[in-house]
mmCIF file with all atom_site columns, C-alpha atoms in Angstrom:
data_model
loop_
_atom_site.group_PDB
_atom_site.id
_atom_site.type_symbol
_atom_site.label_atom_id
_atom_site.label_alt_id
_atom_site.label_comp_id
_atom_site.label_asym_id
_atom_site.label_entity_id
_atom_site.label_seq_id
_atom_site.pdbx_PDB_ins_code
_atom_site.Cartn_x
_atom_site.Cartn_y
_atom_site.Cartn_z
_atom_site.occupancy
_atom_site.B_iso_or_equiv
_atom_site.pdbx_formal_charge
_atom_site.auth_seq_id
_atom_site.auth_comp_id
_atom_site.auth_asym_id
_atom_site.auth_atom_id
_atom_site.pdbx_PDB_model_num
ATOM 1   C CA . GLY D 1 1   ? 8.780   -12.752 -11.370 1.00 0.00 ? 1   GLY D CA 1
ATOM 2   C CA . GLN D 1 2   ? 8.263   -10.476 -8.409  1.00 0.00 ? 2   GLN D CA 1
ATOM 3   C CA . ASN D 1 3   ? 7.674   -12.003 -5.005  1.00 0.00 ? 3   ASN D CA 1
ATOM 4   C CA . ILE D 1 4   ? 7.475   -10.666 -1.455  1.00 0.00 ? 4   ILE D CA 1
ATOM 5   C CA . ASP D 1 5   ? 7.042   -13.112 1.429   1.00 0.00 ? 5   ASP D CA 1
ATOM 6   C CA . GLN D 1 6   ? 6.126   -12.404 5.023   1.00 0.00 ? 6   GLN D CA 1
ATOM 7   C CA . PRO D 1 7   ? 4.381   -14.467 7.729   1.00 0.00 ? 7   PRO D CA 1
ATOM 8   C CA . THR D 1 8   ? 0.597   -14.398 7.680   1.00 0.00 ? 8   THR D CA 1
ATOM 9   C CA . GLU D 1 9   ? 0.021   -13.995 11.410  1.00 0.00 ? 9   GLU D CA 1
ATOM 10  C CA . MET D 1 10  ? 1.984   -13.356 14.595  1.00 0.00 ? 10  MET D CA 1
ATOM 11  C CA . THR D 1 11  ? 1.039   -12.928 18.240  1.00 0.00 ? 11  THR D CA 1
ATOM 12  C CA . ALA D 1 12  ? 2.953   -11.154 20.995  1.00 0.00 ? 12  ALA D CA 1
ATOM 13  C CA . THR D 1 13  ? 2.536   -9.915  24.550  1.00 0.00 ? 13  THR D CA 1
ATOM 14  C CA . GLU D 1 14  ? 2.123   -6.298  25.606  1.00 0.00 ? 14  GLU D CA 1
ATOM 15  C CA . GLY D 1 15  ? 5.496   -4.796  26.591  1.00 0.00 ? 15  GLY D CA 1
ATOM 16  C CA . ALA D 1 16  ? 7.501   -7.378  24.637  1.00 0.00 ? 16  ALA D CA 1
ATOM 17  C CA . ILE D 1 17  ? 9.523   -7.110  21.403  1.00 0.00 ? 17  ILE D CA 1
ATOM 18  C CA . VAL D 1 18  ? 8.430   -8.643  18.101  1.00 0.00 ? 18  VAL D CA 1
ATOM 19  C CA . GLN D 1 19  ? 10.310  -9.057  14.801  1.00 0.00 ? 19  GLN D CA 1
ATOM 20  C CA . ILE D 1 20  ? 8.426   -9.373  11.502  1.00 0.00 ? 20  ILE D CA 1
ATOM 21  C CA . ASN D 1 21  ? 10.504  -10.750 8.634   1.00 0.00 ? 21  ASN D CA 1
ATOM 22  C CA . CYS D 1 22  ? 10.198  -10.058 4.923   1.00 0.00 ? 22  CYS D CA 1
ATOM 23  C CA . THR D 1 23  ? 12.045  -11.626 2.004   1.00 0.00 ? 23  THR D CA 1
ATOM 24  C CA . TYR D 1 24  ? 11.771  -10.316 -1.531  1.00 0.00 ? 24  TYR D CA 1
ATOM 25  C CA . GLN D 1 25  ? 12.709  -11.107 -5.112  1.00 0.00 ? 25  GLN D CA 1
ATOM 26  C CA . THR D 1 26  ? 12.075  -8.193  -7.446  1.00 0.00 ? 26  THR D CA 1
ATOM 27  C CA . SER D 1 27  ? 13.387  -6.870  -10.742 1.00 0.00 ? 27  SER D CA 1
ATOM 28  C CA . GLY D 1 28  ? 15.320  -3.933  -9.379  1.00 0.00 ? 28  GLY D CA 1
ATOM 29  C CA . PHE D 1 29  ? 15.287  -2.254  -5.997  1.00 0.00 ? 29  PHE D CA 1
ATOM 30  C CA . ASN D 1 30  ? 14.955  1.382   -5.049  1.00 0.00 ? 30  ASN D CA 1
ATOM 31  C CA . GLY D 1 31  ? 13.767  1.152   -1.462  1.00 0.00 ? 31  GLY D CA 1
ATOM 32  C CA . LEU D 1 32  ? 11.720  -0.849  1.047   1.00 0.00 ? 32  LEU D CA 1
ATOM 33  C CA . PHE D 1 33  ? 8.813   0.435   3.138   1.00 0.00 ? 33  PHE D CA 1
ATOM 34  C CA . TRP D 1 34  ? 6.992   -0.995  6.123   1.00 0.00 ? 34  TRP D CA 1
ATOM 35  C CA . TYR D 1 35  ? 3.364   0.136   6.332   1.00 0.00 ? 35  TYR D CA 1
ATOM 36  C CA . GLN D 1 36  ? 0.993   -0.297  9.264   1.00 0.00 ? 36  GLN D CA 1
ATOM 37  C CA . GLN D 1 37  ? -2.700  -0.841  8.543   1.00 0.00 ? 37  GLN D CA 1
ATOM 38  C CA . HIS D 1 38  ? -5.401  -1.015  11.201  1.00 0.00 ? 38  HIS D CA 1
ATOM 39  C CA . ALA D 1 39  ? -8.577  -2.853  10.233  1.00 0.00 ? 39  ALA D CA 1
ATOM 40  C CA . GLY D 1 40  ? -10.765 -0.748  7.965   1.00 0.00 ? 40  GLY D CA 1
ATOM 41  C CA . GLU D 1 41  ? -8.212  2.044   7.675   1.00 0.00 ? 41  GLU D CA 1
ATOM 42  C CA . ALA D 1 42  ? -5.632  3.276   5.182   1.00 0.00 ? 42  ALA D CA 1
ATOM 43  C CA . PRO D 1 43  ? -2.026  2.040   5.342   1.00 0.00 ? 43  PRO D CA 1
ATOM 44  C CA . THR D 1 44  ? 0.472   4.501   6.858   1.00 0.00 ? 44  THR D CA 1
ATOM 45  C CA . VAL D 1 45  ? 4.248   4.280   6.568   1.00 0.00 ? 45  VAL D CA 1
ATOM 46  C CA . ARG D 1 46  ? 6.228   3.255   9.658   1.00 0.00 ? 46  ARG D CA 1
ATOM 47  C CA . SER D 1 47  ? 9.730   2.761   8.296   1.00 0.00 ? 47  SER D CA 1
ATOM 48  C CA . TYR D 1 48  ? 11.804  3.149   5.142   1.00 0.00 ? 48  TYR D CA 1
ATOM 49  C CA . ASN D 1 49  ? 15.155  1.649   4.080   1.00 0.00 ? 49  ASN D CA 1
ATOM 50  C CA . VAL D 1 50  ? 17.206  2.413   1.009   1.00 0.00 ? 50  VAL D CA 1
ATOM 51  C CA . LEU D 1 51  ? 20.679  1.343   2.166   1.00 0.00 ? 51  LEU D CA 1
ATOM 52  C CA . ASP D 1 52  ? 21.758  -1.738  4.110   1.00 0.00 ? 52  ASP D CA 1
ATOM 53  C CA . GLY D 1 53  ? 21.565  -1.523  7.869   1.00 0.00 ? 53  GLY D CA 1
ATOM 54  C CA . LEU D 1 54  ? 19.246  -0.502  10.651  1.00 0.00 ? 54  LEU D CA 1
ATOM 55  C CA . GLU D 1 55  ? 16.907  2.490   10.639  1.00 0.00 ? 55  GLU D CA 1
ATOM 56  C CA . GLU D 1 56  ? 15.364  3.492   13.970  1.00 0.00 ? 56  GLU D CA 1
ATOM 57  C CA . LYS D 1 57  ? 12.233  5.574   14.410  1.00 0.00 ? 57  LYS D CA 1
ATOM 58  C CA . GLY D 1 58  ? 11.030  5.580   18.013  1.00 0.00 ? 58  GLY D CA 1
ATOM 59  C CA . ARG D 1 59  ? 9.686   2.148   18.976  1.00 0.00 ? 59  ARG D CA 1
ATOM 60  C CA . PHE D 1 60  ? 9.945   1.001   15.344  1.00 0.00 ? 60  PHE D CA 1
ATOM 61  C CA . SER D 1 61  ? 13.197  -0.140  13.719  1.00 0.00 ? 61  SER D CA 1
ATOM 62  C CA . SER D 1 62  ? 13.769  -1.745  10.345  1.00 0.00 ? 62  SER D CA 1
ATOM 63  C CA . PHE D 1 63  ? 16.749  -3.630  8.974   1.00 0.00 ? 63  PHE D CA 1
ATOM 64  C CA . LEU D 1 64  ? 17.678  -4.192  5.329   1.00 0.00 ? 64  LEU D CA 1
ATOM 65  C CA . SER D 1 65  ? 20.120  -6.520  3.554   1.00 0.00 ? 65  SER D CA 1
ATOM 66  C CA . ARG D 1 66  ? 19.907  -5.942  -0.184  1.00 0.00 ? 66  ARG D CA 1
ATOM 67  C CA . SER D 1 67  ? 22.301  -8.791  -1.023  1.00 0.00 ? 67  SER D CA 1
ATOM 68  C CA . LYS D 1 68  ? 20.059  -11.261 0.823   1.00 0.00 ? 68  LYS D CA 1
ATOM 69  C CA . GLY D 1 69  ? 16.745  -9.724  -0.270  1.00 0.00 ? 69  GLY D CA 1
ATOM 70  C CA . TYR D 1 70  ? 15.756  -9.521  3.383   1.00 0.00 ? 70  TYR D CA 1
ATOM 71  C CA . SER D 1 71  ? 14.268  -7.020  5.792   1.00 0.00 ? 71  SER D CA 1
ATOM 72  C CA . TYR D 1 72  ? 12.701  -7.079  9.213   1.00 0.00 ? 72  TYR D CA 1
ATOM 73  C CA . LEU D 1 73  ? 10.569  -4.702  11.241  1.00 0.00 ? 73  LEU D CA 1
ATOM 74  C CA . LEU D 1 74  ? 11.242  -4.615  14.968  1.00 0.00 ? 74  LEU D CA 1
ATOM 75  C CA . LEU D 1 75  ? 8.596   -3.289  17.343  1.00 0.00 ? 75  LEU D CA 1
ATOM 76  C CA . LYS D 1 76  ? 9.690   -2.616  20.919  1.00 0.00 ? 76  LYS D CA 1
ATOM 77  C CA . GLU D 1 77  ? 7.634   -2.068  24.081  1.00 0.00 ? 77  GLU D CA 1
ATOM 78  C CA . LEU D 1 78  ? 4.540   -3.402  22.388  1.00 0.00 ? 78  LEU D CA 1
ATOM 79  C CA . GLN D 1 79  ? 1.227   -1.698  23.063  1.00 0.00 ? 79  GLN D CA 1
ATOM 80  C CA . MET D 1 80  ? -2.297  -2.932  22.419  1.00 0.00 ? 80  MET D CA 1
ATOM 81  C CA . LYS D 1 81  ? -2.677  -0.283  19.708  1.00 0.00 ? 81  LYS D CA 1
ATOM 82  C CA . ASP D 1 82  ? 0.129   -1.994  17.747  1.00 0.00 ? 82  ASP D CA 1
ATOM 83  C CA . SER D 1 83  ? -2.337  -4.758  16.842  1.00 0.00 ? 83  SER D CA 1
ATOM 84  C CA . ALA D 1 84  ? -2.599  -4.274  13.075  1.00 0.00 ? 84  ALA D CA 1
ATOM 85  C CA . SER D 1 85  ? -1.413  -5.630  9.750   1.00 0.00 ? 85  SER D CA 1
ATOM 86  C CA . TYR D 1 86  ? 2.158   -4.800  8.732   1.00 0.00 ? 86  TYR D CA 1
ATOM 87  C CA . LEU D 1 87  ? 2.855   -4.615  5.019   1.00 0.00 ? 87  LEU D CA 1
ATOM 88  C CA . CYS D 1 88  ? 6.313   -5.012  3.510   1.00 0.00 ? 88  CYS D CA 1
ATOM 89  C CA . ALA D 1 89  ? 6.568   -3.083  0.208   1.00 0.00 ? 89  ALA D CA 1
ATOM 90  C CA . VAL D 1 90  ? 9.450   -2.838  -2.283  1.00 0.00 ? 90  VAL D CA 1
ATOM 91  C CA . GLN D 1 91  ? 9.920   0.041   -4.694  1.00 0.00 ? 91  GLN D CA 1
ATOM 92  C CA . SER D 1 92  ? 11.021  -1.539  -7.931  1.00 0.00 ? 92  SER D CA 1
ATOM 93  C CA . GLY D 1 93  ? 11.097  -1.458  -11.676 1.00 0.00 ? 93  GLY D CA 1
ATOM 94  C CA . GLY D 1 94  ? 9.949   1.211   -14.067 1.00 0.00 ? 94  GLY D CA 1
ATOM 95  C CA . TYR D 1 95  ? 8.560   4.343   -12.395 1.00 0.00 ? 95  TYR D CA 1
ATOM 96  C CA . ASN D 1 96  ? 9.498   2.884   -9.003  1.00 0.00 ? 96  ASN D CA 1
ATOM 97  C CA . LYS D 1 97  ? 6.113   1.308   -8.385  1.00 0.00 ? 97  LYS D CA 1
ATOM 98  C CA . LEU D 1 98  ? 5.493   -0.140  -4.917  1.00 0.00 ? 98  LEU D CA 1
ATOM 99  C CA . ILE D 1 99  ? 4.974   -3.912  -4.779  1.00 0.00 ? 99  ILE D CA 1
ATOM 100 C CA . PHE D 1 100 ? 3.333   -5.141  -1.585  1.00 0.00 ? 100 PHE D CA 1
ATOM 101 C CA . GLY D 1 101 ? 3.543   -8.377  0.340   1.00 0.00 ? 101 GLY D CA 1
ATOM 102 C CA . ALA D 1 102 ? 0.270   -9.903  1.572   1.00 0.00 ? 102 ALA D CA 1
ATOM 103 C CA . GLY D 1 103 ? 0.851   -8.478  5.059   1.00 0.00 ? 103 GLY D CA 1
ATOM 104 C CA . THR D 1 104 ? 1.425   -9.868  8.553   1.00 0.00 ? 104 THR D CA 1
ATOM 105 C CA . ARG D 1 105 ? -1.474  -9.633  10.995  1.00 0.00 ? 105 ARG D CA 1
ATOM 106 C CA . LEU D 1 106 ? -0.057  -8.919  14.465  1.00 0.00 ? 106 LEU D CA 1
ATOM 107 C CA . ALA D 1 107 ? -2.179  -9.510  17.566  1.00 0.00 ? 107 ALA D CA 1
ATOM 108 C CA . VAL D 1 108 ? -0.897  -8.021  20.840  1.00 0.00 ? 108 VAL D CA 1
ATOM 109 C CA . HIS D 1 109 ? -2.286  -9.640  23.999  1.00 0.00 ? 109 HIS D CA 1
ATOM 110 C CA . PRO D 1 110 ? -2.265  -8.286  27.577  1.00 0.00 ? 110 PRO D CA 1
ATOM 111 C CA . ILE F 2 1   ? -7.558  18.742  6.086   1.00 0.00 ? 1   ILE F CA 1
ATOM 112 C CA . ALA F 2 2   ? -4.959  18.039  3.412   1.00 0.00 ? 2   ALA F CA 1
ATOM 113 C CA . GLY F 2 3   ? -4.783  14.582  1.950   1.00 0.00 ? 3   GLY F CA 1
ATOM 114 C CA . ILE F 2 4   ? -6.585  12.184  -0.366  1.00 0.00 ? 4   ILE F CA 1
ATOM 115 C CA . THR F 2 5   ? -10.362 11.984  -0.594  1.00 0.00 ? 5   THR F CA 1
ATOM 116 C CA . GLN F 2 6   ? -12.099 8.953   -2.065  1.00 0.00 ? 6   GLN F CA 1
ATOM 117 C CA . ALA F 2 7   ? -15.785 8.579   -2.928  1.00 0.00 ? 7   ALA F CA 1
ATOM 118 C CA . PRO F 2 8   ? -17.938 6.672   -2.416  1.00 0.00 ? 8   PRO F CA 1
ATOM 119 C CA . THR F 2 9   ? -16.827 5.096   0.866   1.00 0.00 ? 9   THR F CA 1
ATOM 120 C CA . SER F 2 10  ? -18.919 2.036   0.161   1.00 0.00 ? 10  SER F CA 1
ATOM 121 C CA . GLN F 2 11  ? -21.085 0.859   -2.741  1.00 0.00 ? 11  GLN F CA 1
ATOM 122 C CA . ILE F 2 12  ? -23.112 -2.199  -3.711  1.00 0.00 ? 12  ILE F CA 1
ATOM 123 C CA . LEU F 2 13  ? -23.379 -2.624  -7.442  1.00 0.00 ? 13  LEU F CA 1
ATOM 124 C CA . ALA F 2 14  ? -25.189 -4.995  -9.796  1.00 0.00 ? 14  ALA F CA 1
ATOM 125 C CA . ALA F 2 15  ? -23.011 -6.941  -12.220 1.00 0.00 ? 15  ALA F CA 1
ATOM 126 C CA . GLY F 2 16  ? -22.820 -5.313  -15.637 1.00 0.00 ? 16  GLY F CA 1
ATOM 127 C CA . ARG F 2 17  ? -23.222 -1.768  -14.320 1.00 0.00 ? 17  ARG F CA 1
ATOM 128 C CA . ARG F 2 18  ? -20.693 0.984   -14.919 1.00 0.00 ? 18  ARG F CA 1
ATOM 129 C CA . MET F 2 19  ? -19.043 2.519   -11.858 1.00 0.00 ? 19  MET F CA 1
ATOM 130 C CA . THR F 2 20  ? -16.548 5.330   -11.297 1.00 0.00 ? 20  THR F CA 1
ATOM 131 C CA . LEU F 2 21  ? -14.573 5.637   -8.078  1.00 0.00 ? 21  LEU F CA 1
ATOM 132 C CA . ARG F 2 22  ? -13.412 9.187   -7.470  1.00 0.00 ? 22  ARG F CA 1
ATOM 133 C CA . CYS F 2 23  ? -10.079 10.258  -6.007  1.00 0.00 ? 23  CYS F CA 1
ATOM 134 C CA . THR F 2 24  ? -8.913  13.797  -5.292  1.00 0.00 ? 24  THR F CA 1
ATOM 135 C CA . GLN F 2 25  ? -5.699  14.964  -3.642  1.00 0.00 ? 25  GLN F CA 1
ATOM 136 C CA . ASP F 2 26  ? -4.819  18.467  -2.494  1.00 0.00 ? 26  ASP F CA 1
ATOM 137 C CA . MET F 2 27  ? -1.122  17.938  -1.822  1.00 0.00 ? 27  MET F CA 1
ATOM 138 C CA . ARG F 2 28  ? -0.053  18.804  -5.400  1.00 0.00 ? 28  ARG F CA 1
ATOM 139 C CA . HIS F 2 29  ? 1.584   15.385  -5.685  1.00 0.00 ? 29  HIS F CA 1
ATOM 140 C CA . ASN F 2 30  ? 2.757   14.377  -9.136  1.00 0.00 ? 30  ASN F CA 1
ATOM 141 C CA . ALA F 2 31  ? 2.148   10.619  -9.044  1.00 0.00 ? 31  ALA F CA 1
ATOM 142 C CA . MET F 2 32  ? -1.128  8.870   -8.279  1.00 0.00 ? 32  MET F CA 1
ATOM 143 C CA . TYR F 2 33  ? -2.097  5.195   -8.013  1.00 0.00 ? 33  TYR F CA 1
ATOM 144 C CA . TRP F 2 34  ? -5.042  2.861   -7.698  1.00 0.00 ? 34  TRP F CA 1
ATOM 145 C CA . TYR F 2 35  ? -4.648  -0.383  -5.693  1.00 0.00 ? 35  TYR F CA 1
ATOM 146 C CA . ARG F 2 36  ? -7.123  -3.097  -4.818  1.00 0.00 ? 36  ARG F CA 1
ATOM 147 C CA . GLN F 2 37  ? -6.794  -5.024  -1.567  1.00 0.00 ? 37  GLN F CA 1
ATOM 148 C CA . ASP F 2 38  ? -8.085  -8.567  -1.224  1.00 0.00 ? 38  ASP F CA 1
ATOM 149 C CA . LEU F 2 39  ? -7.722  -10.936 1.717   1.00 0.00 ? 39  LEU F CA 1
ATOM 150 C CA . GLY F 2 40  ? -4.563  -13.010 1.421   1.00 0.00 ? 40  GLY F CA 1
ATOM 151 C CA . LEU F 2 41  ? -3.349  -11.151 -1.654  1.00 0.00 ? 41  LEU F CA 1
ATOM 152 C CA . GLY F 2 42  ? -2.383  -7.791  -0.243  1.00 0.00 ? 42  GLY F CA 1
ATOM 153 C CA . LEU F 2 43  ? -2.400  -4.567  -2.228  1.00 0.00 ? 43  LEU F CA 1
ATOM 154 C CA . ARG F 2 44  ? -2.141  -4.957  -5.997  1.00 0.00 ? 44  ARG F CA 1
ATOM 155 C CA . LEU F 2 45  ? -1.546  -2.074  -8.377  1.00 0.00 ? 45  LEU F CA 1
ATOM 156 C CA . ILE F 2 46  ? -4.269  -1.516  -10.983 1.00 0.00 ? 46  ILE F CA 1
ATOM 157 C CA . HIS F 2 47  ? -3.169  1.678   -12.782 1.00 0.00 ? 47  HIS F CA 1
ATOM 158 C CA . TYR F 2 48  ? -0.853  4.559   -12.099 1.00 0.00 ? 48  TYR F CA 1
ATOM 159 C CA . SER F 2 49  ? -0.107  8.067   -13.353 1.00 0.00 ? 49  SER F CA 1
ATOM 160 C CA . ASN F 2 50  ? 3.239   9.784   -12.935 1.00 0.00 ? 50  ASN F CA 1
ATOM 161 C CA . THR F 2 51  ? 2.068   13.217  -14.090 1.00 0.00 ? 51  THR F CA 1
ATOM 162 C CA . ALA F 2 52  ? -1.103  14.831  -15.381 1.00 0.00 ? 52  ALA F CA 1
ATOM 163 C CA . GLY F 2 53  ? -1.895  13.578  -18.877 1.00 0.00 ? 53  GLY F CA 1
ATOM 164 C CA . THR F 2 54  ? -0.068  10.247  -18.525 1.00 0.00 ? 54  THR F CA 1
ATOM 165 C CA . THR F 2 55  ? -1.243  6.857   -17.252 1.00 0.00 ? 55  THR F CA 1
ATOM 166 C CA . GLY F 2 56  ? 0.183   3.344   -17.091 1.00 0.00 ? 56  GLY F CA 1
ATOM 167 C CA . LYS F 2 57  ? -0.943  -0.203  -16.394 1.00 0.00 ? 57  LYS F CA 1
ATOM 168 C CA . GLY F 2 58  ? -0.116  -1.960  -13.155 1.00 0.00 ? 58  GLY F CA 1
ATOM 169 C CA . GLU F 2 59  ? -0.303  -5.588  -12.148 1.00 0.00 ? 59  GLU F CA 1
ATOM 170 C CA . VAL F 2 60  ? -4.088  -6.117  -12.561 1.00 0.00 ? 60  VAL F CA 1
ATOM 171 C CA . PRO F 2 61  ? -5.433  -3.558  -15.092 1.00 0.00 ? 61  PRO F CA 1
ATOM 172 C CA . ASP F 2 62  ? -8.039  -5.664  -16.930 1.00 0.00 ? 62  ASP F CA 1
ATOM 173 C CA . GLY F 2 63  ? -11.596 -4.381  -16.557 1.00 0.00 ? 63  GLY F CA 1
ATOM 174 C CA . TYR F 2 64  ? -10.466 -0.976  -15.278 1.00 0.00 ? 64  TYR F CA 1
ATOM 175 C CA . SER F 2 65  ? -9.643  2.371   -16.883 1.00 0.00 ? 65  SER F CA 1
ATOM 176 C CA . VAL F 2 66  ? -8.276  5.640   -15.534 1.00 0.00 ? 66  VAL F CA 1
ATOM 177 C CA . SER F 2 67  ? -7.740  9.208   -16.669 1.00 0.00 ? 67  SER F CA 1
ATOM 178 C CA . ARG F 2 68  ? -5.577  12.053  -15.361 1.00 0.00 ? 68  ARG F CA 1
ATOM 179 C CA . ALA F 2 69  ? -6.894  15.290  -16.808 1.00 0.00 ? 69  ALA F CA 1
ATOM 180 C CA . ASN F 2 70  ? -5.304  17.394  -14.053 1.00 0.00 ? 70  ASN F CA 1
ATOM 181 C CA . THR F 2 71  ? -2.936  17.022  -11.098 1.00 0.00 ? 71  THR F CA 1
ATOM 182 C CA . ASP F 2 72  ? -5.587  16.611  -8.420  1.00 0.00 ? 72  ASP F CA 1
ATOM 183 C CA . ASP F 2 73  ? -8.057  14.042  -9.805  1.00 0.00 ? 73  ASP F CA 1
ATOM 184 C CA . PHE F 2 74  ? -7.559  10.392  -10.731 1.00 0.00 ? 74  PHE F CA 1
ATOM 185 C CA . PRO F 2 75  ? -10.884 8.552   -11.262 1.00 0.00 ? 75  PRO F CA 1
ATOM 186 C CA . LEU F 2 76  ? -11.059 4.771   -11.691 1.00 0.00 ? 76  LEU F CA 1
ATOM 187 C CA . THR F 2 77  ? -13.825 3.382   -13.935 1.00 0.00 ? 77  THR F CA 1
ATOM 188 C CA . LEU F 2 78  ? -15.229 -0.131  -14.094 1.00 0.00 ? 78  LEU F CA 1
ATOM 189 C CA . ALA F 2 79  ? -16.926 -0.241  -17.502 1.00 0.00 ? 79  ALA F CA 1
ATOM 190 C CA . SER F 2 80  ? -18.982 -3.365  -16.774 1.00 0.00 ? 80  SER F CA 1
ATOM 191 C CA . ALA F 2 81  ? -18.585 -4.608  -13.204 1.00 0.00 ? 81  ALA F CA 1
ATOM 192 C CA . VAL F 2 82  ? -18.135 -8.321  -12.436 1.00 0.00 ? 82  VAL F CA 1
ATOM 193 C CA . PRO F 2 83  ? -18.278 -10.106 -9.036  1.00 0.00 ? 83  PRO F CA 1
ATOM 194 C CA . SER F 2 84  ? -14.483 -10.674 -9.055  1.00 0.00 ? 84  SER F CA 1
ATOM 195 C CA . GLN F 2 85  ? -14.085 -6.913  -8.800  1.00 0.00 ? 85  GLN F CA 1
ATOM 196 C CA . THR F 2 86  ? -15.547 -7.010  -5.296  1.00 0.00 ? 86  THR F CA 1
ATOM 197 C CA . SER F 2 87  ? -12.717 -5.528  -3.249  1.00 0.00 ? 87  SER F CA 1
ATOM 198 C CA . VAL F 2 88  ? -11.489 -2.562  -1.249  1.00 0.00 ? 88  VAL F CA 1
ATOM 199 C CA . TYR F 2 89  ? -9.970  0.056   -3.547  1.00 0.00 ? 89  TYR F CA 1
ATOM 200 C CA . PHE F 2 90  ? -7.292  2.452   -2.336  1.00 0.00 ? 90  PHE F CA 1
ATOM 201 C CA . CYS F 2 91  ? -6.138  5.574   -4.121  1.00 0.00 ? 91  CYS F CA 1
ATOM 202 C CA . ALA F 2 92  ? -2.630  6.802   -3.287  1.00 0.00 ? 92  ALA F CA 1
ATOM 203 C CA . SER F 2 93  ? -0.248  9.570   -4.260  1.00 0.00 ? 93  SER F CA 1
ATOM 204 C CA . SER F 2 94  ? 3.455   10.381  -4.017  1.00 0.00 ? 94  SER F CA 1
ATOM 205 C CA . ARG F 2 95  ? 5.138   13.727  -4.372  1.00 0.00 ? 95  ARG F CA 1
ATOM 206 C CA . LEU F 2 96  ? 7.708   12.946  -7.045  1.00 0.00 ? 96  LEU F CA 1
ATOM 207 C CA . ALA F 2 97  ? 6.935   12.134  -10.675 1.00 0.00 ? 97  ALA F CA 1
ATOM 208 C CA . ASP F 2 98  ? 9.489   9.306   -10.669 1.00 0.00 ? 98  ASP F CA 1
ATOM 209 C CA . GLY F 2 99  ? 7.441   7.518   -7.998  1.00 0.00 ? 99  GLY F CA 1
ATOM 210 C CA . THR F 2 100 ? 10.158  7.442   -5.341  1.00 0.00 ? 100 THR F CA 1
ATOM 211 C CA . GLY F 2 101 ? 9.333   8.237   -1.756  1.00 0.00 ? 101 GLY F CA 1
ATOM 212 C CA . GLU F 2 102 ? 6.398   7.562   0.492   1.00 0.00 ? 102 GLU F CA 1
ATOM 213 C CA . LEU F 2 103 ? 2.914   6.746   -0.774  1.00 0.00 ? 103 LEU F CA 1
ATOM 214 C CA . PHE F 2 104 ? 0.001   8.452   0.978   1.00 0.00 ? 104 PHE F CA 1
ATOM 215 C CA . PHE F 2 105 ? -3.263  6.522   0.896   1.00 0.00 ? 105 PHE F CA 1
ATOM 216 C CA . GLY F 2 106 ? -6.913  7.502   0.918   1.00 0.00 ? 106 GLY F CA 1
ATOM 217 C CA . GLU F 2 107 ? -9.343  5.817   3.308   1.00 0.00 ? 107 GLU F CA 1
ATOM 218 C CA . GLY F 2 108 ? -10.516 3.318   0.703   1.00 0.00 ? 108 GLY F CA 1
ATOM 219 C CA . SER F 2 109 ? -13.713 2.520   -1.195  1.00 0.00 ? 109 SER F CA 1
ATOM 220 C CA . ARG F 2 110 ? -15.409 -0.789  -0.429  1.00 0.00 ? 110 ARG F CA 1
ATOM 221 C CA . LEU F 2 111 ? -17.112 -2.132  -3.561  1.00 0.00 ? 111 LEU F CA 1
ATOM 222 C CA . THR F 2 112 ? -19.419 -5.151  -3.658  1.00 0.00 ? 112 THR F CA 1
ATOM 223 C CA . VAL F 2 113 ? -20.524 -6.468  -7.054  1.00 0.00 ? 113 VAL F CA 1
ATOM 224 C CA . LEU F 2 114 ? -23.512 -8.829  -6.964  1.00 0.00 ? 114 LEU F CA 1
#
């Protein structure tokens, strides 16, 4: 079967660094996305990995190990506006459909 | 403003009624998708379409149907709504017909079935 696991909730302090982990088991792999979703809004992409290693995009970085079925999203210099759900999604199988994890709700405190 | 437009934004519906959620994109993307989002379960794919004239079943297709008569429109129909279809529905699109690349999402349609 297809399975994507990530923690349900995390809390962090403004200005700090937080790492959100994701493990996956899917039939095939063509890429991994991290989406950010504020309450009541549409998800928007924050990071994308196809090959192993670290991808950096401003305050957001994401790491991928395909052999371990593992990724993490790293958020630096946390701001209050980073409070949101972060969704790990794997592109897999026929027609490269995106399979989503249940999401990690991040709360940033002053 | 370019993007994906969904309608209605919110709807309360009696069980047994027929309902169509509309989705229109103006980005000339080839692939389009319908997801439902439920607390604790994340986004689950209902149906997808890689190009106009073709559709496919996702993870949770039962009780739903779609059509793709042209590139821009991808309506989702609930033939006879049931309370378990209470959810937030997101339409999405991606540029390439093979589905690779980023998905762009609409703002969602909140449906309550009583």
